[in-house]
DNA sequence: CAACTTGTAACCGCATTAGTTACATCAATC
DNA sequence: GATTGATGTAACTAATGCGGTTACAAGTTG
């Protein structure tokens, strides 16, 4: 299962996108909405910042979106908070002396590739704006 | 990331589908091809058996496919070894007094649903036979 | 009976995750 | 310029899930 950082990141970005008062947008206040520790918010915000999705300044309260919600895809968010990895794990060191063991890894890689691609395509289709539309239907 | 049990399950099923000598198909021998402990093989085989994909008998060596490889989809295998769960985790107890916190869970559920659906559709498209075709191209 | 097998329970070490404490650094305000 | 309150990070903890392993019950075959 994909960890909850993606969900928290979307929550954070939704708050940033819809909160007018910048002074209100502290990691403490966001943590109150997400219901977690402020450090968890700052940790994920740091990843969103490195991915160039939000901006912030040490010492000054608040976060700002760098792009418009319609230009932030869920894949952008996913990749911002998720270590780059394959969706499916493949076991290590299958026996090369076995016909199946010898070719199972490359075969699985091929098979899984289209599955992961399908997932990422869907994540690309949906943007932060779509999330906002659903939040305030 | 999805754990490696799916990959090991496909490996096991590939061996069963392509090994003629039933006496050879012990959990010990399969473990030698996968390169793991025989108990890991029996554990996953037990799940495949409960999912009605393979058959076996206590005390007698070997496993047999219950269906033809073309009738075993990767989703069948995925569901056999994977606890039924959502692909994306959603954080617990967001603040109901916040407009975003109040609706984020149901919104994320909707958003993630189509993504998971896309993945499962792809897993349904590919069968054990496709894997065998790629293994012995 | 002896030598095998499958099936399962139980435990271990490791990695990952979310939560937390602590603190360095910076900015705004009195 | 000292105080206050913010971001940014390092470091630690508890809980969880994973694959690997030992042990053993129960069955089959020769």
mmCIF file of C-alpha atoms (C1' of nucleotides) in Angstrom:
data_model
loop_
_atom_site.group_PDB
_atom_site.id
_atom_site.type_symbol
_atom_site.label_atom_id
_atom_site.label_comp_id
_atom_site.label_asym_id
_atom_site.label_seq_id
_atom_site.Cartn_x
_atom_site.Cartn_y
_atom_site.Cartn_z
ATOM 1 C CA UNK A 1 0.000 0.000 0.000
ATOM 2 C CA UNK A 2 1.211 3.481 -0.844
ATOM 3 C CA UNK A 3 1.871 5.343 2.421
ATOM 4 C CA UNK A 4 -0.301 8.210 3.581
ATOM 5 C CA UNK A 5 2.190 10.940 2.712
ATOM 6 C CA UNK A 6 0.522 11.368 -0.668
ATOM 7 C CA UNK A 7 -2.824 11.933 1.049
ATOM 8 C CA UNK A 8 -1.355 14.341 3.569
ATOM 9 C CA UNK A 9 0.406 16.210 0.769
ATOM 10 C CA UNK A 10 -2.869 16.647 -1.097
ATOM 11 C CA UNK A 11 -4.472 17.822 2.140
ATOM 12 C CA UNK A 12 -1.716 20.370 2.670
ATOM 13 C CA UNK A 13 -1.903 21.650 -0.905
ATOM 14 C CA UNK A 14 -5.681 21.945 -0.655
ATOM 15 C CA UNK A 15 -5.349 24.091 2.447
ATOM 16 C CA UNK A 16 -2.740 26.303 0.818
ATOM 17 C CA UNK A 17 -4.881 26.706 -2.275
ATOM 18 C CA UNK A 18 -7.997 27.698 -0.344
ATOM 19 C CA UNK A 19 -6.701 29.708 2.590
ATOM 20 C CA UNK A 20 -6.525 33.429 1.990
ATOM 21 C CA UNK A 21 -4.902 34.552 5.216
ATOM 22 C CA UNK A 22 -1.251 33.623 4.786
ATOM 23 C CA UNK A 23 -0.516 34.238 8.458
ATOM 24 C CA UNK A 24 -2.942 31.475 9.334
ATOM 25 C CA UNK A 25 -1.126 28.900 7.200
ATOM 26 C CA UNK A 26 1.441 27.763 9.745
ATOM 27 C CA UNK A 27 2.593 24.164 10.043
ATOM 28 C CA UNK A 28 0.896 24.173 13.426
ATOM 29 C CA UNK A 29 -2.446 25.173 12.004
ATOM 30 C CA UNK A 30 -2.181 22.772 9.066
ATOM 31 C CA UNK A 31 -1.304 20.010 11.519
ATOM 32 C CA UNK A 32 -4.533 20.803 13.342
ATOM 33 C CA UNK A 33 -6.539 20.166 10.186
ATOM 34 C CA UNK A 34 -4.649 17.032 9.199
ATOM 35 C CA UNK A 35 -4.567 15.913 12.833
ATOM 36 C CA UNK A 36 -0.892 15.139 13.171
ATOM 37 C CA UNK A 37 2.334 16.650 14.441
ATOM 38 C CA UNK A 38 3.552 19.946 12.919
ATOM 39 C CA UNK A 39 6.893 18.339 12.113
ATOM 40 C CA UNK A 40 5.135 15.822 9.883
ATOM 41 C CA UNK A 41 3.666 18.778 7.991
ATOM 42 C CA UNK A 42 7.002 20.556 7.702
ATOM 43 C CA UNK A 43 8.665 17.326 6.573
ATOM 44 C CA UNK A 44 6.192 16.777 3.747
ATOM 45 C CA UNK A 45 6.138 20.485 2.917
ATOM 46 C CA UNK A 46 9.882 20.294 2.542
ATOM 47 C CA UNK A 47 9.467 17.589 -0.077
ATOM 48 C CA UNK A 48 6.797 19.592 -1.889
ATOM 49 C CA UNK A 49 9.158 22.545 -1.857
ATOM 50 C CA UNK A 50 12.017 20.524 -3.345
ATOM 51 C CA UNK A 51 9.611 19.388 -6.062
ATOM 52 C CA UNK A 52 8.903 23.044 -6.791
ATOM 53 C CA UNK A 53 5.224 22.817 -5.983
ATOM 54 C CA UNK A 54 5.179 25.245 -3.062
ATOM 55 C CA UNK A 55 7.339 28.029 -1.654
ATOM 56 C CA UNK A 56 8.099 29.150 1.875
ATOM 57 C CA UNK A 57 10.630 31.137 3.878
ATOM 58 C CA UNK A 58 12.358 30.218 7.130
ATOM 59 C CA UNK A 59 11.049 32.365 9.936
ATOM 60 C CA UNK A 60 8.022 33.707 8.090
ATOM 61 C CA UNK A 61 4.670 32.017 8.456
ATOM 62 C CA UNK A 62 2.900 30.483 5.494
ATOM 63 C CA UNK A 63 3.292 28.509 2.314
ATOM 64 C CA UNK A 64 2.395 29.486 -1.231
ATOM 65 C CA UNK A 65 1.598 27.490 -4.333
ATOM 66 C CA UNK A 66 4.161 27.899 -7.091
ATOM 67 C CA UNK A 67 1.817 26.678 -9.837
ATOM 68 C CA UNK A 68 -1.894 26.904 -10.347
ATOM 69 C CA UNK A 69 -3.950 23.976 -9.025
ATOM 70 C CA UNK A 70 -4.868 22.948 -12.555
ATOM 71 C CA UNK A 71 -1.173 22.599 -13.369
ATOM 72 C CA UNK A 72 -0.348 20.340 -10.412
ATOM 73 C CA UNK A 73 -1.071 16.716 -11.257
ATOM 74 C CA UNK A 74 -1.414 13.963 -8.696
ATOM 75 C CA UNK A 75 1.647 12.354 -10.283
ATOM 76 C CA UNK A 76 3.607 15.513 -9.464
ATOM 77 C CA UNK A 77 2.519 15.148 -5.853
ATOM 78 C CA UNK A 78 3.106 11.395 -5.828
ATOM 79 C CA UNK A 79 6.649 11.790 -7.095
ATOM 80 C CA UNK A 80 7.341 14.650 -4.712
ATOM 81 C CA UNK A 81 6.741 12.597 -1.585
ATOM 82 C CA UNK A 82 7.477 9.093 -2.810
ATOM 83 C CA UNK A 83 10.956 7.669 -3.257
ATOM 84 C CA UNK A 84 11.324 6.718 -6.912
ATOM 85 C CA UNK A 85 10.600 3.022 -6.981
ATOM 86 C CA UNK A 86 8.777 0.360 -8.906
ATOM 87 C CA UNK A 87 5.175 -0.289 -7.914
ATOM 88 C CA UNK A 88 5.758 -4.051 -7.633
ATOM 89 C CA UNK A 89 8.634 -5.634 -5.740
ATOM 90 C CA UNK A 90 10.491 -8.466 -7.460
ATOM 91 C CA UNK A 91 12.331 -11.080 -5.414
ATOM 92 C CA UNK A 92 16.142 -11.037 -5.510
ATOM 93 C CA UNK A 93 18.529 -13.624 -6.910
ATOM 94 C CA UNK A 94 16.288 -16.226 -8.508
ATOM 95 C CA UNK A 95 18.262 -19.297 -9.567
ATOM 96 C CA UNK A 96 19.978 -18.611 -12.915
ATOM 97 C CA UNK A 97 20.366 -22.345 -13.508
ATOM 98 C CA UNK A 98 16.610 -22.712 -13.738
ATOM 99 C CA UNK A 99 14.937 -21.761 -17.010
ATOM 100 C CA UNK A 100 12.212 -19.854 -15.188
ATOM 101 C CA UNK A 101 14.516 -18.381 -12.555
ATOM 102 C CA UNK A 102 16.836 -17.121 -15.240
ATOM 103 C CA UNK A 103 14.234 -15.022 -17.002
ATOM 104 C CA UNK A 104 11.605 -14.285 -14.369
ATOM 105 C CA UNK A 105 12.947 -10.878 -13.356
ATOM 106 C CA UNK A 106 13.058 -9.332 -16.809
ATOM 107 C CA UNK A 107 9.708 -10.897 -17.628
ATOM 108 C CA UNK A 108 8.075 -9.487 -14.510
ATOM 109 C CA UNK A 109 9.610 -6.116 -15.244
ATOM 110 C CA UNK A 110 7.950 -6.124 -18.636
ATOM 111 C CA UNK A 111 4.630 -7.329 -17.284
ATOM 112 C CA UNK A 112 4.527 -4.825 -14.427
ATOM 113 C CA UNK A 113 5.604 -1.940 -16.613
ATOM 114 C CA UNK A 114 2.275 -1.516 -18.362
ATOM 115 C CA UNK A 115 0.442 -1.788 -15.048
ATOM 116 C CA UNK A 116 2.498 0.927 -13.431
ATOM 117 C CA UNK A 117 2.157 3.010 -16.559
ATOM 118 C CA UNK A 118 -1.630 2.750 -16.372
ATOM 119 C CA UNK A 119 -1.577 3.930 -12.784
ATOM 120 C CA UNK A 120 0.725 6.849 -13.518
ATOM 121 C CA UNK A 121 -1.358 7.886 -16.508
ATOM 122 C CA UNK A 122 -4.410 8.107 -14.267
ATOM 123 C CA UNK A 123 -2.439 10.104 -11.703
ATOM 124 C CA UNK A 124 -1.449 12.480 -14.468
ATOM 125 C CA UNK A 125 -5.053 12.967 -15.529
ATOM 126 C CA UNK A 126 -6.153 14.229 -12.128
ATOM 127 C CA UNK A 127 -5.022 17.613 -10.854
ATOM 128 C CA UNK A 128 -5.185 19.498 -7.600
ATOM 129 C CA UNK A 129 -7.970 21.537 -9.190
ATOM 130 C CA UNK A 130 -10.052 18.374 -9.595
ATOM 131 C CA UNK A 131 -9.535 17.659 -5.909
ATOM 132 C CA UNK A 132 -10.620 21.195 -5.003
ATOM 133 C CA UNK A 133 -13.690 20.867 -7.211
ATOM 134 C CA UNK A 134 -14.694 17.727 -5.381
ATOM 135 C CA UNK A 135 -13.906 19.188 -1.969
ATOM 136 C CA UNK A 136 -16.223 22.139 -2.549
ATOM 137 C CA UNK A 137 -18.638 20.518 -4.969
ATOM 138 C CA UNK B 1 5.360 -0.706 -2.957
ATOM 139 C CA UNK B 2 3.483 -3.963 -3.447
ATOM 140 C CA UNK B 3 5.401 -6.715 -1.646
ATOM 141 C CA UNK B 4 7.222 -9.462 -3.530
ATOM 142 C CA UNK B 5 4.657 -12.163 -2.797
ATOM 143 C CA UNK B 6 2.920 -11.403 -6.087
ATOM 144 C CA UNK B 7 6.189 -11.932 -7.937
ATOM 145 C CA UNK B 8 6.977 -15.139 -6.065
ATOM 146 C CA UNK B 9 3.443 -16.391 -6.721
ATOM 147 C CA UNK B 10 3.862 -15.825 -10.455
ATOM 148 C CA UNK B 11 7.209 -17.594 -10.282
ATOM 149 C CA UNK B 12 5.618 -20.575 -8.518
ATOM 150 C CA UNK B 13 2.735 -20.771 -10.975
ATOM 151 C CA UNK B 14 5.143 -20.578 -13.905
ATOM 152 C CA UNK B 15 7.092 -23.522 -12.535
ATOM 153 C CA UNK B 16 3.938 -25.548 -11.977
ATOM 154 C CA UNK B 17 2.714 -24.767 -15.471
ATOM 155 C CA UNK B 18 5.958 -25.801 -17.151
ATOM 156 C CA UNK B 19 7.231 -28.711 -15.068
ATOM 157 C CA UNK B 20 6.117 -32.096 -16.281
ATOM 158 C CA UNK B 21 7.542 -34.292 -13.530
ATOM 159 C CA UNK B 22 5.142 -33.792 -10.621
ATOM 160 C CA UNK B 23 7.520 -35.492 -8.181
ATOM 161 C CA UNK B 24 10.057 -32.778 -8.867
ATOM 162 C CA UNK B 25 7.654 -29.998 -7.888
ATOM 163 C CA UNK B 26 8.296 -29.979 -4.154
ATOM 164 C CA UNK B 27 8.337 -26.801 -2.102
ATOM 165 C CA UNK B 28 12.015 -27.497 -1.582
ATOM 166 C CA UNK B 29 12.748 -27.606 -5.296
ATOM 167 C CA UNK B 30 10.618 -24.541 -6.027
ATOM 168 C CA UNK B 31 12.416 -22.711 -3.226
ATOM 169 C CA UNK B 32 15.668 -23.531 -5.013
ATOM 170 C CA UNK B 33 14.449 -21.784 -8.142
ATOM 171 C CA UNK B 34 12.990 -18.777 -6.323
ATOM 172 C CA UNK B 35 15.964 -18.729 -3.961
ATOM 173 C CA UNK B 36 14.154 -18.559 -0.671
ATOM 174 C CA UNK B 37 13.027 -20.809 2.170
ATOM 175 C CA UNK B 38 10.642 -23.701 1.406
ATOM 176 C CA UNK B 39 8.243 -22.414 4.050
ATOM 177 C CA UNK B 40 7.885 -19.178 2.121
ATOM 178 C CA UNK B 41 6.839 -21.257 -0.882
ATOM 179 C CA UNK B 42 4.370 -23.336 1.104
ATOM 180 C CA UNK B 43 2.957 -20.186 2.695
ATOM 181 C CA UNK B 44 2.263 -18.548 -0.659
ATOM 182 C CA UNK B 45 1.118 -21.839 -2.191
ATOM 183 C CA UNK B 46 -1.384 -22.072 0.626
ATOM 184 C CA UNK B 47 -2.816 -18.714 -0.411
ATOM 185 C CA UNK B 48 -2.945 -19.758 -4.058
ATOM 186 C CA UNK B 49 -4.753 -22.910 -2.994
ATOM 187 C CA UNK B 50 -7.329 -20.964 -0.980
ATOM 188 C CA UNK B 51 -7.891 -18.809 -4.052
ATOM 189 C CA UNK B 52 -8.560 -21.986 -6.017
ATOM 190 C CA UNK B 53 -5.694 -21.460 -8.429
ATOM 191 C CA UNK B 54 -3.689 -24.572 -7.543
ATOM 192 C CA UNK B 55 -4.271 -27.911 -5.829
ATOM 193 C CA UNK B 56 -2.073 -30.062 -3.599
ATOM 194 C CA UNK B 57 -2.303 -32.869 -1.053
ATOM 195 C CA UNK B 58 -0.626 -33.114 2.339
ATOM 196 C CA UNK B 59 2.079 -35.726 2.255
ATOM 197 C CA UNK B 60 2.224 -36.065 -1.512
ATOM 198 C CA UNK B 61 4.756 -34.102 -3.506
ATOM 199 C CA UNK B 62 3.678 -31.614 -6.113
ATOM 200 C CA UNK B 63 1.203 -28.902 -7.002
ATOM 201 C CA UNK B 64 -1.194 -28.739 -9.907
ATOM 202 C CA UNK B 65 -2.882 -25.848 -11.685
ATOM 203 C CA UNK B 66 -6.643 -25.846 -11.274
ATOM 204 C CA UNK B 67 -7.257 -23.598 -14.272
ATOM 205 C CA UNK B 68 -5.481 -23.134 -17.554
ATOM 206 C CA UNK B 69 -2.799 -20.426 -17.665
ATOM 207 C CA UNK B 70 -4.891 -18.342 -20.053
ATOM 208 C CA UNK B 71 -7.679 -18.299 -17.465
ATOM 209 C CA UNK B 72 -5.526 -17.099 -14.578
ATOM 210 C CA UNK B 73 -5.239 -13.317 -14.597
ATOM 211 C CA UNK B 74 -2.624 -11.359 -12.707
ATOM 212 C CA UNK B 75 -5.468 -9.831 -10.717
ATOM 213 C CA UNK B 76 -6.447 -13.344 -9.583
ATOM 214 C CA UNK B 77 -2.899 -13.836 -8.368
ATOM 215 C CA UNK B 78 -2.691 -10.355 -6.865
ATOM 216 C CA UNK B 79 -5.851 -10.885 -4.864
ATOM 217 C CA UNK B 80 -4.786 -14.355 -3.800
ATOM 218 C CA UNK B 81 -1.668 -13.191 -1.989
ATOM 219 C CA UNK B 82 -2.591 -9.614 -1.124
ATOM 220 C CA UNK B 83 -4.799 -8.668 1.798
ATOM 221 C CA UNK B 84 -7.781 -6.790 0.379
ATOM 222 C CA UNK B 85 -6.859 -3.179 0.830
ATOM 223 C CA UNK B 86 -6.870 0.140 -0.899
ATOM 224 C CA UNK B 87 -3.846 1.005 -2.995
ATOM 225 C CA UNK B 88 -3.441 4.412 -1.315
ATOM 226 C CA UNK B 89 -3.438 4.972 2.430
ATOM 227 C CA UNK B 90 -5.505 7.889 3.737
ATOM 228 C CA UNK B 91 -4.623 9.542 7.039
ATOM 229 C CA UNK B 92 -6.962 9.005 9.984
ATOM 230 C CA UNK B 93 -9.143 11.502 11.814
ATOM 231 C CA UNK B 94 -8.685 14.744 9.895
ATOM 232 C CA UNK B 95 -10.258 17.668 11.720
ATOM 233 C CA UNK B 96 -14.046 17.693 11.058
ATOM 234 C CA UNK B 97 -14.224 21.357 12.077
ATOM 235 C CA UNK B 98 -12.113 22.287 9.065
ATOM 236 C CA UNK B 99 -13.844 22.519 5.695
ATOM 237 C CA UNK B 100 -11.028 20.611 4.024
ATOM 238 C CA UNK B 101 -10.547 18.142 6.860
ATOM 239 C CA UNK B 102 -14.216 17.360 6.887
ATOM 240 C CA UNK B 103 -14.357 16.221 3.279
ATOM 241 C CA UNK B 104 -10.808 15.159 2.435
ATOM 242 C CA UNK B 105 -11.292 11.461 3.115
ATOM 243 C CA UNK B 106 -14.296 10.928 0.884
ATOM 244 C CA UNK B 107 -12.720 13.115 -1.776
ATOM 245 C CA UNK B 108 -9.491 11.152 -1.755
ATOM 246 C CA UNK B 109 -11.446 7.921 -1.888
ATOM 247 C CA UNK B 110 -13.143 9.106 -5.047
ATOM 248 C CA UNK B 111 -9.927 10.335 -6.587
ATOM 249 C CA UNK B 112 -7.968 7.182 -5.797
ATOM 250 C CA UNK B 113 -10.745 4.896 -6.929
ATOM 251 C CA UNK B 114 -10.223 5.489 -10.631
ATOM 252 C CA UNK B 115 -6.474 5.086 -10.238
ATOM 253 C CA UNK B 116 -6.804 1.751 -8.504
ATOM 254 C CA UNK B 117 -9.381 0.714 -11.064
ATOM 255 C CA UNK B 118 -6.964 1.460 -13.888
ATOM 256 C CA UNK B 119 -4.323 -0.682 -12.252
ATOM 257 C CA UNK B 120 -6.689 -3.581 -11.659
ATOM 258 C CA UNK B 121 -7.961 -3.415 -15.213
ATOM 259 C CA UNK B 122 -4.412 -3.818 -16.479
ATOM 260 C CA UNK B 123 -3.823 -6.711 -14.086
ATOM 261 C CA UNK B 124 -6.939 -8.351 -15.476
ATOM 262 C CA UNK B 125 -5.698 -7.997 -19.038
ATOM 263 C CA UNK B 126 -2.558 -9.984 -18.399
ATOM 264 C CA UNK B 127 -2.711 -13.724 -17.754
ATOM 265 C CA UNK B 128 -0.297 -16.403 -16.617
ATOM 266 C CA UNK B 129 -0.185 -17.505 -20.248
ATOM 267 C CA UNK B 130 1.193 -14.103 -21.241
ATOM 268 C CA UNK B 131 3.902 -14.513 -18.637
ATOM 269 C CA UNK B 132 4.766 -17.974 -19.976
ATOM 270 C CA UNK B 133 4.888 -16.634 -23.517
ATOM 271 C CA UNK B 134 7.386 -13.989 -22.430
ATOM 272 C CA UNK B 135 9.403 -16.449 -20.358
ATOM 273 C CA UNK B 136 9.896 -18.759 -23.330
ATOM 274 C CA UNK B 137 9.662 -16.189 -26.092
ATOM 275 C "C1'" DC C 1 8.476 -48.514 10.199
ATOM 276 C "C1'" DA C 2 11.364 -45.063 7.764
ATOM 277 C "C1'" DA C 3 11.785 -41.387 4.845
ATOM 278 C "C1'" DC C 4 9.723 -38.322 2.678
ATOM 279 C "C1'" DT C 5 6.051 -34.626 1.876
ATOM 280 C "C1'" DT C 6 2.588 -30.519 2.886
ATOM 281 C "C1'" DG C 7 0.648 -27.345 6.236
ATOM 282 C "C1'" DT C 8 1.132 -24.016 10.038
ATOM 283 C "C1'" DA C 9 2.378 -21.884 14.222
ATOM 284 C "C1'" DA C 10 5.813 -19.164 16.300
ATOM 285 C "C1'" DC C 11 9.646 -16.374 16.471
ATOM 286 C "C1'" DC C 12 13.534 -13.245 14.713
ATOM 287 C "C1'" DG C 13 15.841 -9.348 12.405
ATOM 288 C "C1'" DC C 14 15.233 -5.747 9.352
ATOM 289 C "C1'" DA C 15 13.106 -1.769 7.095
ATOM 290 C "C1'" DT C 16 9.626 1.612 6.850
ATOM 291 C "C1'" DT C 17 6.331 4.654 8.797
ATOM 292 C "C1'" DA C 18 4.320 8.249 11.604
ATOM 293 C "C1'" DG C 19 4.894 10.614 15.729
ATOM 294 C "C1'" DT C 20 7.772 13.201 18.845
ATOM 295 C "C1'" DT C 21 11.532 15.992 21.100
ATOM 296 C "C1'" DA C 22 15.061 19.078 20.491
ATOM 297 C "C1'" DC C 23 17.329 22.648 18.464
ATOM 298 C "C1'" DA C 24 19.444 25.729 14.832
ATOM 299 C "C1'" DT C 25 18.130 29.559 12.093
ATOM 300 C "C1'" DC C 26 15.553 33.347 10.521
ATOM 301 C "C1'" DA C 27 12.059 37.311 10.604
ATOM 302 C "C1'" DA C 28 9.015 40.525 12.658
ATOM 303 C "C1'" DT C 29 7.796 43.325 16.565
ATOM 304 C "C1'" DC C 30 8.143 45.603 20.859
ATOM 305 C "C1'" DG D 1 18.581 44.243 20.189
ATOM 306 C "C1'" DA D 2 15.946 41.039 22.888
ATOM 307 C "C1'" DT D 3 11.752 38.470 22.667
ATOM 308 C "C1'" DT D 4 8.556 35.826 20.238
ATOM 309 C "C1'" DG D 5 7.193 32.772 16.918
ATOM 310 C "C1'" DA D 6 8.019 30.789 12.557
ATOM 311 C "C1'" DT D 7 10.512 27.159 9.244
ATOM 312 C "C1'" DG D 8 13.888 23.456 8.617
ATOM 313 C "C1'" DT D 9 16.111 19.193 10.187
ATOM 314 C "C1'" DA D 10 18.337 15.780 12.869
ATOM 315 C "C1'" DA D 11 17.551 12.139 15.958
ATOM 316 C "C1'" DC D 12 14.962 8.996 18.547
ATOM 317 C "C1'" DT D 13 10.812 5.929 19.470
ATOM 318 C "C1'" DA D 14 6.893 2.649 18.932
ATOM 319 C "C1'" DA D 15 4.243 0.101 15.804
ATOM 320 C "C1'" DT D 16 3.834 -2.440 11.754
ATOM 321 C "C1'" DG D 17 4.807 -5.525 7.946
ATOM 322 C "C1'" DC D 18 7.989 -8.240 5.613
ATOM 323 C "C1'" DG D 19 10.828 -12.328 4.438
ATOM 324 C "C1'" DG D 20 13.440 -15.884 6.586
ATOM 325 C "C1'" DT D 21 13.818 -19.566 9.835
ATOM 326 C "C1'" DT D 22 12.960 -23.355 13.248
ATOM 327 C "C1'" DA D 23 9.926 -26.634 14.862
ATOM 328 C "C1'" DC D 24 6.557 -29.822 14.486
ATOM 329 C "C1'" DA D 25 1.962 -31.998 13.413
ATOM 330 C "C1'" DA D 26 -0.086 -34.836 10.005
ATOM 331 C "C1'" DG D 27 -0.261 -37.220 5.792
ATOM 332 C "C1'" DT D 28 1.680 -40.543 1.968
ATOM 333 C "C1'" DT D 29 4.636 -43.826 -0.064
ATOM 334 C "C1'" DG D 30 7.681 -47.648 -0.364
#
